XYZ file of C-alpha atoms in Angstrom:
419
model
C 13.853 21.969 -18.170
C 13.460 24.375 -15.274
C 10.157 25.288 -16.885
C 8.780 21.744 -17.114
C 6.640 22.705 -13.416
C 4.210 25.372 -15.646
C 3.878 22.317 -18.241
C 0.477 21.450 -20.005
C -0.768 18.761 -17.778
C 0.407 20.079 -14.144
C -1.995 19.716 -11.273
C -4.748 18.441 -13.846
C -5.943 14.606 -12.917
C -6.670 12.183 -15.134
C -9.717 10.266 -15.902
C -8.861 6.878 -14.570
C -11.071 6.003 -11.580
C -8.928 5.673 -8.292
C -7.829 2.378 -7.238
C -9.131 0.311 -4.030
C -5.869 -0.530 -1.512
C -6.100 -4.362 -3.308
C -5.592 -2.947 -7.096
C -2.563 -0.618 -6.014
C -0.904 -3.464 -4.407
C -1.584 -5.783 -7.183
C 0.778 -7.347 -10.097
C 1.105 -4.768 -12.458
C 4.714 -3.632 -15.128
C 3.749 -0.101 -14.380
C 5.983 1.262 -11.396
C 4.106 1.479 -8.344
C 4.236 3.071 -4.706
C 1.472 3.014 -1.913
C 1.959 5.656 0.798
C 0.516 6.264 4.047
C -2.258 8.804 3.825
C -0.996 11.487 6.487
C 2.251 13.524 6.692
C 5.174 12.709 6.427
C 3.051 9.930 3.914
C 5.743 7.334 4.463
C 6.622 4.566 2.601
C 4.817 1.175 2.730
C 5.065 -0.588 -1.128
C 6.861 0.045 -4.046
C 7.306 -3.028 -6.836
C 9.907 -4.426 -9.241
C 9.051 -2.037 -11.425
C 9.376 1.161 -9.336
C 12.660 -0.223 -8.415
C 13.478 -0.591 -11.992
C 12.822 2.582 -12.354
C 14.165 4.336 -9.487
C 17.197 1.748 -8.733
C 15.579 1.891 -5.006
C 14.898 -1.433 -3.270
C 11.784 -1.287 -1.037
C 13.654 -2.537 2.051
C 16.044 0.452 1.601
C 12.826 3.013 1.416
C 10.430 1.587 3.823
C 9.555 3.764 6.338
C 11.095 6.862 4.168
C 9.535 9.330 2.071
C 10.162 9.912 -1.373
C 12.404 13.079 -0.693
C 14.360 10.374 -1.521
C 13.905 10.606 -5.382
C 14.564 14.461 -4.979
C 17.377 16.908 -5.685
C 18.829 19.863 -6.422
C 16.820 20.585 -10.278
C 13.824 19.231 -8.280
C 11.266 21.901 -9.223
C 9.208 23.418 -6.240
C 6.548 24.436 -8.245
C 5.914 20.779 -8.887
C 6.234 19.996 -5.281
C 3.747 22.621 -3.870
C 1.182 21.177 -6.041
C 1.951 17.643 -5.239
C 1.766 18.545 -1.308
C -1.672 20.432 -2.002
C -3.115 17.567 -3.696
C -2.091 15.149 -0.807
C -3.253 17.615 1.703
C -6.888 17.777 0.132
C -7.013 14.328 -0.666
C -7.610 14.549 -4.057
C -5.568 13.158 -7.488
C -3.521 15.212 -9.109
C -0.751 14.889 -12.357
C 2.610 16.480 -12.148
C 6.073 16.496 -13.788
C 9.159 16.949 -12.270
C 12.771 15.766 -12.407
C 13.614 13.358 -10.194
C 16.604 11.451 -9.449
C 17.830 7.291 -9.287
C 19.673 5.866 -6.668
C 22.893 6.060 -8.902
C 22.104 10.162 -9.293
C 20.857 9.880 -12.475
C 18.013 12.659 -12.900
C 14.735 11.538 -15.215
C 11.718 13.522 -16.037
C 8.531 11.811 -14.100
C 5.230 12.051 -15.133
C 3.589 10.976 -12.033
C -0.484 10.517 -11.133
C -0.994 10.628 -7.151
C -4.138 10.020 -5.829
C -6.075 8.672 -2.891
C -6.786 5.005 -2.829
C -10.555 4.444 -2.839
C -11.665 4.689 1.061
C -8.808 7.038 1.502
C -6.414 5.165 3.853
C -3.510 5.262 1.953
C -2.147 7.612 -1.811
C -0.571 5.473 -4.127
C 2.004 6.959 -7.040
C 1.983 5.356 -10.567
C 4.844 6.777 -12.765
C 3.289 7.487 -16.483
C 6.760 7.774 -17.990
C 10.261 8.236 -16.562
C 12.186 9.766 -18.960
C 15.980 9.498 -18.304
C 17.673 13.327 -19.100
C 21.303 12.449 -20.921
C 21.577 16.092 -22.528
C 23.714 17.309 -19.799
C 20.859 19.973 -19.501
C 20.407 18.319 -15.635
C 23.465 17.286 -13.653
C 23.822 13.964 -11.832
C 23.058 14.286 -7.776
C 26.802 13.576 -5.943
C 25.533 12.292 -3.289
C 23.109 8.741 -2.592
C 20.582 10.425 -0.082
C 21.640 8.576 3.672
C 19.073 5.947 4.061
C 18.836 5.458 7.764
C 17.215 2.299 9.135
C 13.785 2.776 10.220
C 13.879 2.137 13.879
C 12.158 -1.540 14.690
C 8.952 -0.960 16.657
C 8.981 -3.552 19.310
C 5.863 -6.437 19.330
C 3.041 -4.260 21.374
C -0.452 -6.665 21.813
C -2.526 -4.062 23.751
C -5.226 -5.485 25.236
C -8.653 -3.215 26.411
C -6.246 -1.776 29.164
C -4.464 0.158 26.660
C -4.198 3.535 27.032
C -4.308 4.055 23.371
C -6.732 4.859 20.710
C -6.979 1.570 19.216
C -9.201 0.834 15.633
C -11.136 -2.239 16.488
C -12.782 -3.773 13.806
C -15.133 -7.303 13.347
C -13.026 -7.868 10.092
C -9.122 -7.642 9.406
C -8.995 -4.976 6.978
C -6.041 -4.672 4.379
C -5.453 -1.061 5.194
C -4.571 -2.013 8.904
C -2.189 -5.236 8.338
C 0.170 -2.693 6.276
C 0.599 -1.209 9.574
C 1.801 -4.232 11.018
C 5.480 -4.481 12.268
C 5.125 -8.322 12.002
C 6.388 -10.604 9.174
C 3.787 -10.805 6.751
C 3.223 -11.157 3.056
C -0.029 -10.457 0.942
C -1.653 -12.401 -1.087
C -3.970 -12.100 -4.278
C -6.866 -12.896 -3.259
C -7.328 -15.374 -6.578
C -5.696 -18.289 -6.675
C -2.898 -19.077 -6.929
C -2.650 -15.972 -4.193
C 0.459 -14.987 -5.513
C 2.444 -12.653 -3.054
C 2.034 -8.795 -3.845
C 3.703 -7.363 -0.697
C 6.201 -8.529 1.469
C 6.877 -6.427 4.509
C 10.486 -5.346 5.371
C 10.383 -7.947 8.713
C 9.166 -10.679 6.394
C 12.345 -10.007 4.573
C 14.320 -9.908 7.184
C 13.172 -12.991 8.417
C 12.974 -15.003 5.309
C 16.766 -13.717 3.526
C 14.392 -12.620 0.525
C 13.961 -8.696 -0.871
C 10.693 -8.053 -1.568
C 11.340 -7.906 -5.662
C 12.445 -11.321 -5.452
C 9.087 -12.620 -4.535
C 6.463 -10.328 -6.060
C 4.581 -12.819 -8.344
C 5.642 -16.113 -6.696
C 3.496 -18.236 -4.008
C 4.017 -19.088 -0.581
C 5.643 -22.587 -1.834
C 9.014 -20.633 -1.387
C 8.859 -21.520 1.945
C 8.546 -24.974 1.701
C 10.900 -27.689 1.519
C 11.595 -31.562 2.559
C 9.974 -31.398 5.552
C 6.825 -29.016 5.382
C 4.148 -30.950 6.212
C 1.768 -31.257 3.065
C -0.935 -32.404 5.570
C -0.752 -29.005 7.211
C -0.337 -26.910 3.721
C -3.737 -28.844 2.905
C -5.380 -27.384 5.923
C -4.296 -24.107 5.334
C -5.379 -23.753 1.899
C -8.616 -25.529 3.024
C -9.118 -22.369 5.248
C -8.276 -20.055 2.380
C -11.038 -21.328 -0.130
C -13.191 -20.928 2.867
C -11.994 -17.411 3.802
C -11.477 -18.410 7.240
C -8.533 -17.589 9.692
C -6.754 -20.407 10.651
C -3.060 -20.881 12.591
C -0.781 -23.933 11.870
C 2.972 -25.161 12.363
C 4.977 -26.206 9.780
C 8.689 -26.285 8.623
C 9.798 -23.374 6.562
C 12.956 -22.963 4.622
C 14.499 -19.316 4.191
C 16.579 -18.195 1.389
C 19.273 -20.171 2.319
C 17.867 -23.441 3.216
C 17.755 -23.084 6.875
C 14.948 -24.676 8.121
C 12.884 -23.030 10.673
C 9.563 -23.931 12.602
C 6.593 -21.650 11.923
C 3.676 -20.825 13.659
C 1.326 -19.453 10.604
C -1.331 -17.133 10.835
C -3.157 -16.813 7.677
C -6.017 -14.302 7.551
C -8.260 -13.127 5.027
C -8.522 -8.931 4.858
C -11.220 -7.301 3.625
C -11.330 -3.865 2.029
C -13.960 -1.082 3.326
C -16.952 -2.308 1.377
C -16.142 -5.517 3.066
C -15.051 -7.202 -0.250
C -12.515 -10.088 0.240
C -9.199 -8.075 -0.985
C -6.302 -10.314 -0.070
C -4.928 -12.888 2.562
C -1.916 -12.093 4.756
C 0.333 -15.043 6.197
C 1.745 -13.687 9.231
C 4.932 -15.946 10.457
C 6.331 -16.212 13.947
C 9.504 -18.278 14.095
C 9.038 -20.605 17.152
C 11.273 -22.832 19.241
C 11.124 -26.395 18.717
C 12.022 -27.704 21.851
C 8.762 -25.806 22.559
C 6.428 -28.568 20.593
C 8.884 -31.279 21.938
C 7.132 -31.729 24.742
C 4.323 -34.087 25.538
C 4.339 -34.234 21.592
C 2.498 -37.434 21.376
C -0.478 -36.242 23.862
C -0.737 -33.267 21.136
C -0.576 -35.211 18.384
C -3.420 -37.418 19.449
C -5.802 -34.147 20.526
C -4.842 -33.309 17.073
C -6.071 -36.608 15.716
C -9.658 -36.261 17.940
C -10.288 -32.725 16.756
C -10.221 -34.441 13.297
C -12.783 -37.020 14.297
C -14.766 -35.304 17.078
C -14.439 -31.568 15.552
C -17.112 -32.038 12.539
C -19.753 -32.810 15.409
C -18.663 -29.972 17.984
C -20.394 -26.863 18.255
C -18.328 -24.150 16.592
C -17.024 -21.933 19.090
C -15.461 -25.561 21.252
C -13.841 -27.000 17.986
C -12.711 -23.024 17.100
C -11.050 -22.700 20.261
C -9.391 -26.217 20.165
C -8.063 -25.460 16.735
C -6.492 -22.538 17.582
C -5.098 -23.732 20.985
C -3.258 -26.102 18.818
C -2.094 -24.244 16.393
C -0.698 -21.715 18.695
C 0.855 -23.874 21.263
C 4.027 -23.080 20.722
C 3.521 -19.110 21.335
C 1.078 -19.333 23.856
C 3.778 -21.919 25.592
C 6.628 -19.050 25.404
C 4.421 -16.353 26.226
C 3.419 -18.243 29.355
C 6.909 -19.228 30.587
C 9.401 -16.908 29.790
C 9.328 -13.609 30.977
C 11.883 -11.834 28.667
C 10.315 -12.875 25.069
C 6.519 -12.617 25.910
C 4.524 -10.872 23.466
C 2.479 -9.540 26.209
C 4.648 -7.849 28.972
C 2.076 -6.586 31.182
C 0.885 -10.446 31.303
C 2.268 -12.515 34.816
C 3.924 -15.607 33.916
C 5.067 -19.569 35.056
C 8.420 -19.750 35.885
C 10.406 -21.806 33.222
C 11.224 -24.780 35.757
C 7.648 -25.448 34.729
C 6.724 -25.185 31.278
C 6.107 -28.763 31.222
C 3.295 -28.438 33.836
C 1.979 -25.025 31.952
C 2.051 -27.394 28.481
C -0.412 -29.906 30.678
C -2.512 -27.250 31.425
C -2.799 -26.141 27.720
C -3.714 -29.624 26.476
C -6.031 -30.169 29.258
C -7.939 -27.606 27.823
C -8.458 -28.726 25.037
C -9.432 -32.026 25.830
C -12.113 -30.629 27.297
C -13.085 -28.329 24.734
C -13.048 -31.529 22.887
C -15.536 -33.098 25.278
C -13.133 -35.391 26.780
C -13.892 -36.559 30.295
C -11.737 -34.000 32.701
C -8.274 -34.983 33.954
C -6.305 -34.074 37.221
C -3.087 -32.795 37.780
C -0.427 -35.175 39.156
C 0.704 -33.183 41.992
C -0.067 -30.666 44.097
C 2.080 -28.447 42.729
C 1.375 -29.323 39.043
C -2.494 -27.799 40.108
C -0.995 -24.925 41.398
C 0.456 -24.048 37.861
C -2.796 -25.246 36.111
C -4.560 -22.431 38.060
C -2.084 -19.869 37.439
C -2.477 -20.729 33.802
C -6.008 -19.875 33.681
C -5.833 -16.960 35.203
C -3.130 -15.839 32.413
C -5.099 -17.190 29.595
C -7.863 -15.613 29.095
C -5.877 -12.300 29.097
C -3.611 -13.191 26.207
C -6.755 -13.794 24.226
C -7.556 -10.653 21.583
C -10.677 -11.176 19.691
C -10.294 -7.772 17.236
C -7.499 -6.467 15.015
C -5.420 -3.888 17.435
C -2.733 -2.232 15.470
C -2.430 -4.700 12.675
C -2.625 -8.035 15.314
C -4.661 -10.521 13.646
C -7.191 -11.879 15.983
C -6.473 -14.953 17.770
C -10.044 -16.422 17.509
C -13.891 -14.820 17.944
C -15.531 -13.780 20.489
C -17.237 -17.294 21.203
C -14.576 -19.133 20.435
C -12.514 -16.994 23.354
C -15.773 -17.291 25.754
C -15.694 -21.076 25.286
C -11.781 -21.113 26.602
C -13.121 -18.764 29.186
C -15.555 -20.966 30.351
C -13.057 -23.906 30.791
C -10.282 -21.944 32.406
C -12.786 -21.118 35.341
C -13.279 -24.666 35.429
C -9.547 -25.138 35.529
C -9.327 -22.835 37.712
C-alpha cells in the first residue's frame, strides 16, 4: 500500500466538468465536502454521506481542515500533489489512505477541483475502500477537534476600515462566510435545506445531517403563523428578500420568536442558485409593546401597500419585519449589532418603539403624528439620527441587506422629517 501514491490515475483529472458552488452543495449519495478556496482551505460543508464515510459530523469539522482524515500511512506523495493542484487552482485525482473518526484507515479515491467561478474546491470521494488486511494499522488517537473560536456579530458600515466585497446581489459564495444562523435552500421547490451552518445548529438543537433533505417546516409548530409562512413563500416564488416574525420550535419543542431573513443568492453568472433563511432569535417582550398600533400598520400596508410607490411600501415592510432588532439595537447598549452606533437609554424603548411606527405611518402616507411630550420628541430625534446609520443596503461579509438603496433613501427622507 505504501506504493498506492505512484498509482495509475494520480494527479490525472477526470473528465467531468467542474461544478458551480449550487451543484456541490446540492442533494447528492456521493460523499461531499466544499472548502474555502485559500490556505489553510478550511472547512465549510460536508453531507450525510461524507459523514458516512468518514464517521465525522460537520459541526465537529467546521472551521478545520481535513488533516483531520490524515495519519501516520498517509502518503506524502499524494499530499504534495493534492496541495499543487489546490495551489494552481486546477482539478486533480489522487489516492491515498486516509483515516475515520474511529481510526479506521480506507483507501480514497478522491477528485478535488475548483468550483466553477473559483471561490471555493469541493472534494467528492470516488470510492472509500476500508483496508481490513492488517497491511495499515488503526490511528490510536481521534485527532483533538478544538472548537472554532465564535466570531462575534461585526455589521461594518462604509466607516470600516476593512476591505469589504460589496455586491448589488447576495451571492452564495459570500453567505457561506456568514457567522450567522442560516440554512440553504434548493432553489426548486420544495427548497429543501442543503446546508446548515454550525450557528444554525447551535441555535436550532439539530446537526446538520439531520436536516439535509428536509424543509424549513421543521421549524414550525402550533403557533407559527401560517399567514406569515404565506408571505414568505410569496417572496420566494418572486425571488425577493423579505424579513418576517414568526414562532419557531427547536429540536426540543421550545418555542422561540424569530425574526426571518430570507434571501435569494445568486451565483457569478447571476443565476438564481439558492435561498438562505437567516434567523435571529428575538425577545418577545420586544413586540409586546404598542402591539396593537403595529398590528394595524400591518393591516394598512396590506391595503395601502399595492398602491404605494415601491421604495415607501419596501421600507415599511421591512421596518416591520425588523422591529424587533432594530428595537434592541436602538435601546440596549450591550447586545447591539452595531457597537459603534449611539443608543436610547432602555427607560425609553417605549418612546424609541413610537418613533419606529411613526415612521412608518408615514411611509404609509398617513397624516403625521406628534409626540406626547417633550421628552418623548427628544427620543424621536435621537432615533433618526441613529437610523439611518443602522441601514446597510449591500452584502458586507455575508450580512444580507436590510433593504435597497431607495427603499433606505425613502426612510432617510422621513427621519429628517422626524428629525
Amino acid at each position: 500500500l505504501s506504493t498506492l501514491s505512484t498509482d495509475l490515475g494520480q494527479g490525472m483529472v477526470s473528465d467531468r466538468r467542474s461544478l458551480t458552488l449550487a451543484e456541490s452543495l446540492s442533494l447528492t449519495d456521493e460523499a461531499r465536502i466544499v472548502c474555502e478556496s485559500a490556505p489553510p482551505y478550511r472547512i465549510i460543508h460536508t453531507n450525510v454521506a461524507w459523514k458516512e464515510a468518514c464517521g465525522f459530523s460537520f459541526i465537529e469539522v467546521a472551521g478545520k481542515t481535513c488533516s483531520v482524515l490524515q495519519g501516520e500511512e498517509t502518503q506524502r506523495a499524494a499530499l504534495e500533489t493534492l496541495s499543487l493542484a489546490l495551489q494552481q487552482k486546477r482539478p486533480v485525482n489522487v489516492k491515498l489512505i486516509n483515516y475515520r473518526k474511529d481510526g479506521t484507515p480506507f483507501l480514497n479515491s478522491l477528485h478535488v477541483a475548483p468550483v466553477k467561478g473559483g471561490s471555493h474546491f469541493y472534494g467528492r470521494f470516488i470510492t472509500a475502500q476500508p483496508i481490513t488486511n492488517g497491511s495499515v494499522a488503526p490511528r490510536e488517537e481521534t485527532p483533538e477537534l478544538n472548537p472554532v473560536p465564535e466570531a462575534p456579530v461585526s455589521y461594518v458600515g462604509k466607516g470600516g476600515g476593512r476591505c469589504q466585497r460589496r455586491v448589488s446581489q447576495a451571492q452564495l459564495a459570500d453567505m457561506l462566510e456568514s457567522e450567522d444562523p442560516y440554512v440553504l435552500c434548493s432553489s426548486e421547490w420544495p427548497h429543501v435545506i442543503t446546508h446548515a451552518s454550525p450557528a444554525w445548529c447551535e441555535m436550532c438543537g439539530y446537526m446538520a445531517e439531520e436536516v439535509e433533505g428536509l424543509t424549513n417546516k421543521i421549524l414550525t409548530g402550533p403557533d407559527t403563523d401560517s399567514e406569515a409562512l404565506a408571505s414568505l413563500l410569496a417572496h420566494v416564488r418572486a425571488e425577493e428578500p423579505t424579513v418576517q416574525t414568526v414562532w419557531n420550535y427547536k429540536k426540543g419543542g421550545e418555542r422561540f420568536l424569530n425574526q426571518v431573513t430570507v434571501l435569494p443568492l445568486y451565483d457569478e453568472s447571476h443565476e438564481l442558485a439558492a435561498f438562505a433563511s437567516i434567523l435571529k432569535e428575538v425577545d418577545s417582550e420586544d413586540l409586546a409593546i404598542d402591539a396593537d398600533a403595529w398590528r394595524r400598520l400591518s393591516a394598512v400596508l396590506e391595503t395601502q401597500g399595492p398602491i404605494l410607490d415601491t421604495p415607501r411600501r419596501e421600507a415599511a415592510q421591512a421596518l416591520l419585519g425588523a422591529r424587533a432588532a432594530v428595537l434592541r439595537d436602538l435601546c440596549n447598549a450591550k447586545r447591539r449589532t452595531q457597537r459603534d452606533l449611539g443608543h436610547v437609554p432602555s427607560k425609553h424603548k417605549e418612546f424609541a418603539d413610537r418613533a419606529l411606527a411613526e415612521l412608518v405611518r408615514r411611509l404609509l402616507g398617513e397624516r403625521p403624528a406628534a409626540p406626547g411630550s417633550e421628552e418623548e420628541g427628544a427620543v424621536w430625534q435621537r432615533v433618526a439620527q441613529i437610523l439611518p446609520a443602522r441601514i446597510a443596503t449591500e452584502v458586507i461579509d455575508g450580512r444580507p441587506p436590510d433593504m435597497s438603496p431607495a427603499a433606505a433613501r425613502a426612510i432617510i427622507e422621513e427621519t429628517r422629517r422626524n428629525a
